[in-house]
Amino acid sequence: MQQSRRLEEFKKSVTNKFNIYNSLFLNLPYRNIENVGMLIPLLFEQCEKGLNEGKNPQEILEHFFTHFVEIKDERERLDFMFRIIQYVERQVVLYDSVEDSAFPKLQEYTNSLSIKDYFELVNRTKNWENISKKLSTFSARIVLTAHPTQFYTPAVLDIIAELRSLIDDDRIHDIDLTLQQLGLTSLVNAKKPTPLDEAKNIIYILRNTYYDAVGELFQYVKSNIRDENFDNYNILKLGFWPGGDRDGNPFVTADITKEVADELRQTLMKCYYNELKELRKKLTFKNLQDDLNGLSNRLYKAMFDVTASIGYEEIIERLNGIREKLISDYHELYLNKLDQFIDKVHIFKTHFATLDIRQDHSKHALVVETILKQQGAIKENVEELNQKELLQWLLDKDVELDASNFSEEIVKDTITNIQQLKEIQTKNGEQGCNRYIISNSEDIYAVLFVFGLFRWCGWKADEITFDIIPLFETMKGMDASEEVMQTLFNTPVYREHLERRNNTHTIMLGFSDGTKDGGYLKANWSILKTKETLSRVCKENDIKAIFFDGRGGPPARGGGKTHRFYAAQTNDVANHEIQLTIQGQTITSTYGTKEQFMHNSEQLLTAGLSNNLFGEEHVISDSQRILIEELSELSYDTYNDLKQHEKFIPYLEHRSTLKYYTKANIGSRPGKRGNKKQLELSDLRAISFVGSWSQLKQNVPGYFGLGTALQKLKDEGRLMEVKKLYNDVPFFKALMLNSMMSLAKTNFNLTGYMKDDKEFGEFWNILHEEYQLSKKMLLQISGLKILMEDEAVSRESVKIREKIVLPLLVIQQNALYYITQNSEYKELYEKIVTRSLYGNINASRNSA
């Protein structure tokens, strides 16, 4: 009943409104585009009909140009296709705006529990002491990354926000004007963004959305918790990777890191200054003016002058002084407004969001080796030292480093960066930058190299105010993680470091490369098992384990339904805090508006509460574990065979958009690690890897191998076992539902012409057969008749979005074909492929 009412509201507030406002696109002010709006529906119809009939993109477009627009010249056809791309890109923007506008109404018919629902549950059970205790210590950390999977510039985000408010009020004339503005506003970057550009784009969202949203969410919890002393200012924390994440991005330098830290702090001071400005309009009392003006002047200077920073303690001291006078002399007028401001200062302090540093282990190994050579400890490589000698250097021996004494840029910059982190902490506070994450961690040296580098860069061992976080992202890394962590706990110097860090250890798992490496089920099952193992190891060593998940984006990169994922964790997983990355377009699609941010942040908190207070105990029995393990290995074998196929990499290189990700000005990070001429899977960044499968509408990493695994058990007469597993184990069900989402966004008709390709036909057939089998088997074990049957609104949204971009996808596939034919317009066809990336990915919202 609830789902049908929600679907009815969706059709009224989204589908119908989009169709109405979409008609306004007929007036878009483009040169030579007057008739494009009328022709788009015809092109869609021809694309849908042609693909269903087995026609290839060339035949579909040939028929369209011959019978509907009568354009024979190839150059003129290309111009027309560019206009179609422009038009469709803006249709996607309009649809995003309409859907965002409808979000609050749709939430009235949702089954997901909000914080308010939990408080009502507590009220009935009189369990206030438990929830108060849990919320006083529980925390969720949302870490924003700059991964290039969303391309709206601040100008376009402003237009989306404006459209959203106009749509709320059905102001047709103003919507028409704003759509015309959108028509003349470029949706693509004129040049490749720098890491600082990326950081500023996300800081824009911090300032305009999250500053108020986090404050409001805290106030709601505080006012309803029935604990007048509630002061968990860390209940929702913001993390920040742009400018600190140098893994695979040579453009992130020590200078960039410093600039981004300054930008975060100065932007926060602008938020504080503006809020104080509004308060001053109310606190017009004589004896407060000097205090208010003094703080206002300090904040104003700190907004623009990087050397005039003001500390958190000083801001709080000044505000508390104002508060005391307000209570004693002015009848507590507007005290609640002042207290809300003080709470925000307690939350954001002087950092706004914690700037994380991340680098790949191999880079630290290079830096350590270079330093040890300079120190005369080795001649060529670190293997010349035995473990005892190496540990002595890392943990005991003092080294004084000067970055200018080294020639390699990565060595100089690593030393400079670690040395400058003290200054960043001085200005932004310790919480401003106190986490160092190591990608591709597979042994103890991933952590100890960083610990040693801190010591050598001037940090005394007992003054390292950083959490060193291993990221176990590959199957090998996860397998080794138990031994790695236990060895670290057994290392006295490191154990003393942990005592100074409150005997807490943050561990990052899986991330995007896990699925690329191990396939969908094995990667996610391995992450859960590793979490359980490391929870036990940490507990045995009196260490509080906190897990940091690489999520956001599509299921194939660790995403999917976040609440469902966390609420399905077993009781053997430490649940002190939820930490996750929010990647790419998920920032604007799931956390982009204040309403969305607050709802989805609440979902993180309620998922944590579910596992502690109200939810059933999630226990996976031994027999269920054996079954998941079996399915995991079977699906991995199938996926691994595909990876080893001789056409796997060539197919991505020559039949997908893989190489065009680096040509599009969508992110500062290169599309692959290293500079090898021969492309290898390990060098591919997960985003371009997963994104390329998404552009093909094949979404292979989100399900491949599941169909074969499930079919094998069915052949053995064990289908009922798997059905029971699906119904009884929330974790397994969550993974299967995420895979069904990937399958729902798949359309093999788009590339059906490849089945006859001389070079890749056999490979395409392997992909297609596994898709069909996976879809069939997942529907069988779930008992559903169609994919996403229980998620009617999401299914309808996917359907509309796929409909909008179908012409774009056909045009893209047509262009990829002509590139292989060495057309005289090859360069233009390549531009078409690159341009069509934007609309396709923005329409997908989570890219799979």
Coordinates of N, CA, C and O in Angstrom, one line a residue, residues 393-494:
W393 N 65.5 1.2 12.0 CA 65.5 2.5 11.3 C 64.1 3.2 11.4 O 64.1 4.4 11.7
L394 N 63.1 2.5 11.2 CA 61.8 3.1 11.2 C 61.3 3.5 12.5 O 60.6 4.6 12.7
L395 N 61.6 2.8 13.6 CA 61.0 3.0 14.9 C 62.0 3.7 15.9 O 61.5 4.3 16.9
D396 N 63.3 3.6 15.7 CA 64.2 4.1 16.7 C 65.2 5.1 16.2 O 65.5 6.1 16.9
K397 N 65.8 4.9 15.0 CA 66.9 5.8 14.6 C 66.3 7.2 14.2 O 65.3 7.3 13.5
D398 N 67.0 8.2 14.6 CA 66.7 9.6 14.2 C 67.3 10.0 12.9 O 68.5 9.7 12.7
V399 N 66.5 10.6 12.1 CA 67.0 11.1 10.8 C 66.5 12.5 10.6 O 65.4 12.8 10.9
E400 N 67.4 13.4 10.1 CA 66.9 14.8 9.8 C 66.9 14.9 8.3 O 67.9 14.7 7.6
L401 N 65.7 15.3 7.8 CA 65.5 15.4 6.4 C 65.3 16.8 5.9 O 64.6 17.6 6.6
D402 N 65.9 17.1 4.8 CA 65.7 18.4 4.1 C 65.2 18.0 2.6 O 66.0 17.4 1.9
A403 N 64.0 18.4 2.3 CA 63.5 18.0 1.0 C 64.4 18.4 -0.2 O 64.4 17.7 -1.2
S404 N 65.0 19.5 0.0 CA 65.8 20.1 -1.1 C 67.1 19.2 -1.4 O 67.7 19.4 -2.5
N405 N 67.4 18.2 -0.5 CA 68.5 17.4 -0.8 C 68.2 16.2 -1.7 O 69.0 15.4 -2.0
F406 N 66.9 16.1 -2.1 CA 66.5 15.0 -3.0 C 66.1 15.5 -4.4 O 65.6 16.6 -4.5
S407 N 66.3 14.7 -5.4 CA 66.0 15.2 -6.8 C 64.6 14.7 -7.2 O 63.9 15.4 -8.0
E408 N 64.2 13.5 -6.8 CA 62.9 13.0 -7.3 C 61.7 13.8 -6.7 O 61.7 14.0 -5.4
E409 N 60.8 14.2 -7.5 CA 59.7 15.1 -7.1 C 58.8 14.4 -6.0 O 58.4 15.0 -5.0
I410 N 58.5 13.1 -6.2 CA 57.7 12.4 -5.2 C 58.3 12.3 -3.9 O 57.6 12.4 -2.8
V411 N 59.6 12.2 -3.8 CA 60.3 12.2 -2.5 C 60.3 13.5 -1.9 O 60.0 13.7 -0.7
K412 N 60.7 14.6 -2.6 CA 60.7 15.9 -2.1 C 59.3 16.3 -1.6 O 59.1 16.9 -0.5
D413 N 58.3 16.0 -2.4 CA 56.9 16.4 -2.0 C 56.4 15.7 -0.8 O 55.7 16.2 0.0
T414 N 56.7 14.4 -0.7 CA 56.2 13.6 0.4 C 56.8 14.1 1.7 O 56.1 14.3 2.7
I415 N 58.1 14.4 1.7 CA 58.8 15.0 2.9 C 58.2 16.4 3.2 O 57.8 16.6 4.4
T416 N 58.0 17.2 2.2 CA 57.5 18.6 2.4 C 56.1 18.5 3.0 O 55.7 19.2 4.0
N417 N 55.3 17.6 2.5 CA 53.9 17.4 2.9 C 53.8 17.0 4.4 O 53.1 17.6 5.2
I418 N 54.5 16.0 4.8 CA 54.5 15.5 6.1 C 55.0 16.5 7.1 O 54.5 16.7 8.2
Q419 N 56.0 17.3 6.7 CA 56.5 18.3 7.5 C 55.5 19.4 7.8 O 55.5 20.0 8.8
Q420 N 54.7 19.8 6.7 CA 53.8 20.9 6.8 C 52.5 20.5 7.6 O 51.7 21.4 7.9
L421 N 52.3 19.2 7.9 CA 51.0 18.9 8.5 C 50.9 19.5 9.9 O 49.8 19.7 10.4
K422 N 52.0 19.7 10.6 CA 52.0 20.4 11.9 C 51.4 21.8 11.7 O 50.5 22.2 12.6
E423 N 51.8 22.5 10.7 CA 51.3 23.8 10.5 C 49.8 23.8 10.2 O 49.0 24.7 10.7
I424 N 49.3 22.8 9.4 CA 47.9 22.7 9.1 C 47.1 22.5 10.4 O 46.1 23.1 10.6
Q425 N 47.6 21.6 11.3 CA 47.0 21.3 12.5 C 47.0 22.6 13.4 O 46.0 22.8 14.2
T426 N 48.0 23.4 13.4 CA 48.1 24.6 14.2 C 47.0 25.6 13.8 O 46.3 26.2 14.6
K427 N 46.7 25.7 12.5 CA 45.7 26.6 12.0 C 44.3 26.1 12.0 O 43.4 26.8 12.3
N428 N 44.2 24.8 11.6 CA 42.8 24.2 11.5 C 42.4 23.4 12.7 O 41.3 22.9 12.7
G429 N 43.3 23.2 13.6 CA 43.0 22.3 14.7 C 43.4 20.9 14.4 O 43.6 20.6 13.2
E430 N 43.6 20.1 15.4 CA 44.1 18.7 15.2 C 43.1 18.0 14.3 O 43.4 17.2 13.4
Q431 N 41.8 18.2 14.5 CA 40.8 17.5 13.7 C 40.8 18.0 12.2 O 40.2 17.4 11.4
G432 N 41.5 19.1 12.0 CA 41.5 19.6 10.6 C 42.3 18.7 9.7 O 42.0 18.6 8.5
C433 N 43.2 17.9 10.2 CA 44.0 17.0 9.4 C 44.7 16.0 10.3 O 45.8 16.3 10.8
N434 N 44.1 14.9 10.5 CA 44.8 13.9 11.5 C 44.6 12.5 11.1 O 44.7 11.6 11.9
R435 N 44.5 12.2 9.8 CA 44.3 10.8 9.3 C 45.2 10.7 8.0 O 45.1 11.5 7.1
Y436 N 46.0 9.6 8.0 CA 46.8 9.3 6.9 C 46.5 7.9 6.4 O 46.7 6.9 7.1
I437 N 46.0 7.8 5.2 CA 45.4 6.5 4.6 C 46.4 6.0 3.6 O 46.9 6.7 2.7
I438 N 46.7 4.7 3.7 CA 47.7 4.0 2.8 C 47.0 3.0 1.9 O 46.5 2.0 2.3
S439 N 46.8 3.3 0.6 CA 46.2 2.4 -0.4 C 47.1 1.2 -0.6 O 48.4 1.3 -0.4
N440 N 46.5 0.1 -1.0 CA 47.2 -1.1 -1.3 C 48.1 -1.6 -0.1 O 49.2 -2.0 -0.3
S441 N 47.5 -1.6 1.0 CA 48.2 -2.1 2.2 C 48.1 -3.6 2.2 O 47.1 -4.2 2.1
E442 N 49.3 -4.3 2.3 CA 49.3 -5.7 2.3 C 50.3 -6.3 3.3 O 50.4 -7.5 3.5
D443 N 51.1 -5.4 4.0 CA 52.0 -5.9 5.1 C 52.2 -4.8 6.1 O 51.6 -3.7 6.0
I444 N 52.9 -5.1 7.2 CA 53.1 -4.1 8.3 C 53.8 -2.9 7.8 O 53.6 -1.8 8.4
Y445 N 54.6 -3.0 6.7 CA 55.3 -1.8 6.3 C 54.5 -0.7 5.7 O 54.9 0.4 5.7
A446 N 53.3 -1.1 5.3 CA 52.4 0.0 4.8 C 52.2 1.0 5.9 O 52.2 2.2 5.6
V447 N 52.0 0.5 7.1 CA 51.8 1.4 8.2 C 53.1 2.0 8.8 O 53.2 3.1 9.1
L448 N 54.0 1.1 9.0 CA 55.3 1.5 9.6 C 56.2 2.4 8.8 O 56.9 3.2 9.3
F449 N 56.1 2.3 7.5 CA 56.8 3.2 6.6 C 56.3 4.7 6.9 O 57.1 5.6 7.0
V450 N 55.0 4.8 7.0 CA 54.4 6.1 7.3 C 54.8 6.6 8.7 O 55.2 7.7 8.9
F451 N 54.7 5.7 9.6 CA 55.1 6.0 11.0 C 56.6 6.5 11.0 O 56.9 7.5 11.6
G452 N 57.5 5.8 10.3 CA 58.9 6.1 10.2 C 59.1 7.4 9.5 O 59.9 8.3 9.9
L453 N 58.3 7.7 8.4 CA 58.4 9.0 7.7 C 58.0 10.2 8.6 O 58.7 11.2 8.5
F454 N 57.0 10.0 9.4 CA 56.6 11.0 10.3 C 57.8 11.3 11.3 O 58.1 12.5 11.5
R455 N 58.4 10.3 11.8 CA 59.5 10.5 12.7 C 60.7 11.2 12.0 O 61.3 12.2 12.6
W456 N 61.0 10.8 10.8 CA 62.1 11.3 10.1 C 61.8 12.8 9.6 O 62.8 13.6 9.4
C457 N 60.6 13.1 9.5 CA 60.2 14.5 9.0 C 60.0 15.5 10.2 O 59.4 16.5 10.0
G458 N 60.5 15.1 11.4 CA 60.5 16.0 12.5 C 59.4 15.8 13.5 O 59.3 16.6 14.5
W459 N 58.6 14.8 13.4 CA 57.6 14.5 14.4 C 58.2 13.6 15.5 O 58.7 12.5 15.1
K460 N 58.2 14.0 16.7 CA 58.6 13.1 17.8 C 57.6 11.9 17.9 O 56.4 12.2 17.7
A461 N 58.1 10.7 18.2 CA 57.2 9.5 18.2 C 56.0 9.8 19.1 O 54.9 9.3 18.8
D462 N 56.2 10.4 20.2 CA 55.1 10.6 21.2 C 54.3 11.8 20.9 O 53.4 12.2 21.7
E463 N 54.5 12.5 19.7 CA 53.8 13.7 19.4 C 53.1 13.5 18.0 O 52.7 14.5 17.4
I464 N 53.0 12.3 17.5 CA 52.4 12.1 16.2 C 50.9 12.1 16.4 O 50.3 11.1 16.8
T465 N 50.2 13.2 16.1 CA 48.8 13.3 16.3 C 48.0 12.9 15.0 O 47.2 13.7 14.5
F466 N 48.4 11.8 14.5 CA 47.7 11.3 13.3 C 47.3 9.8 13.5 O 48.0 9.0 14.1
D467 N 46.1 9.5 13.0 CA 45.7 8.1 12.8 C 46.3 7.6 11.5 O 46.0 8.2 10.5
I468 N 47.0 6.5 11.6 CA 47.6 5.9 10.3 C 46.7 4.7 9.9 O 46.5 3.8 10.7
I469 N 46.0 4.8 8.8 CA 44.9 4.0 8.4 C 45.3 3.1 7.2 O 45.5 3.6 6.1
P470 N 45.5 1.8 7.4 CA 45.7 0.9 6.3 C 44.5 0.7 5.5 O 43.4 0.6 6.0
L471 N 44.6 0.7 4.2 CA 43.5 0.4 3.3 C 43.7 -0.9 2.6 O 44.6 -1.1 1.7
F472 N 43.1 -2.0 3.1 CA 43.2 -3.3 2.6 C 42.1 -3.5 1.5 O 41.0 -3.8 1.7
E473 N 42.6 -3.2 0.2 CA 41.6 -3.2 -0.8 C 41.6 -4.4 -1.8 O 40.6 -4.6 -2.4
T474 N 42.7 -5.1 -1.9 CA 42.7 -6.2 -2.7 C 42.4 -7.5 -1.9 O 42.5 -7.5 -0.7
M475 N 42.2 -8.6 -2.7 CA 42.0 -9.9 -2.0 C 43.2 -10.3 -1.2 O 43.1 -10.7 0.0
K476 N 44.4 -10.0 -1.7 CA 45.6 -10.3 -1.0 C 45.7 -9.5 0.2 O 46.1 -10.0 1.3
G477 N 45.4 -8.2 0.2 CA 45.5 -7.3 1.3 C 44.5 -7.8 2.4 O 44.9 -7.8 3.6
M478 N 43.3 -8.1 2.0 CA 42.3 -8.6 3.0 C 42.7 -9.9 3.7 O 42.6 -10.1 4.9
D479 N 43.3 -10.8 2.9 CA 43.8 -12.1 3.4 C 44.9 -11.9 4.5 O 45.0 -12.6 5.4
A480 N 45.7 -10.9 4.2 CA 46.9 -10.6 5.1 C 46.6 -9.8 6.3 O 47.4 -9.6 7.2
S481 N 45.4 -9.1 6.3 CA 45.1 -8.1 7.3 C 45.1 -8.5 8.7 O 45.6 -7.8 9.6
E482 N 44.7 -9.7 9.0 CA 44.7 -10.2 10.4 C 46.1 -10.3 11.0 O 46.4 -9.7 12.0
E483 N 47.0 -10.9 10.2 CA 48.4 -11.0 10.6 C 49.1 -9.6 10.7 O 49.8 -9.3 11.6
V484 N 48.7 -8.7 9.7 CA 49.3 -7.4 9.7 C 48.9 -6.6 11.0 O 49.8 -6.1 11.7
M485 N 47.6 -6.6 11.3 CA 47.2 -5.9 12.5 C 47.7 -6.5 13.8 O 48.1 -5.7 14.7
Q486 N 47.7 -7.8 13.9 CA 48.2 -8.4 15.1 C 49.7 -8.1 15.3 O 50.2 -7.8 16.4
T487 N 50.5 -8.1 14.2 CA 51.9 -7.8 14.3 C 52.1 -6.3 14.8 O 53.0 -6.0 15.6
L488 N 51.3 -5.4 14.2 CA 51.3 -4.0 14.6 C 51.0 -3.9 16.1 O 51.7 -3.1 16.8
F489 N 50.0 -4.6 16.6 CA 49.6 -4.5 18.0 C 50.8 -5.0 18.9 O 50.9 -4.6 20.1
N490 N 51.5 -6.0 18.3 CA 52.6 -6.6 19.1 C 53.9 -5.7 19.1 O 54.9 -6.1 19.7
T491 N 53.9 -4.6 18.3 CA 55.1 -3.8 18.1 C 55.0 -2.7 19.2 O 54.2 -1.8 19.1
P492 N 55.9 -2.7 20.2 CA 55.8 -1.8 21.4 C 55.6 -0.3 21.0 O 54.8 0.4 21.6
V493 N 56.5 0.1 20.1 CA 56.5 1.6 19.8 C 55.1 2.0 19.2 O 54.6 3.0 19.5
Y494 N 54.6 1.1 18.3 CA 53.4 1.4 17.6 C 52.2 1.3 18.6 O 51.3 2.0 18.6

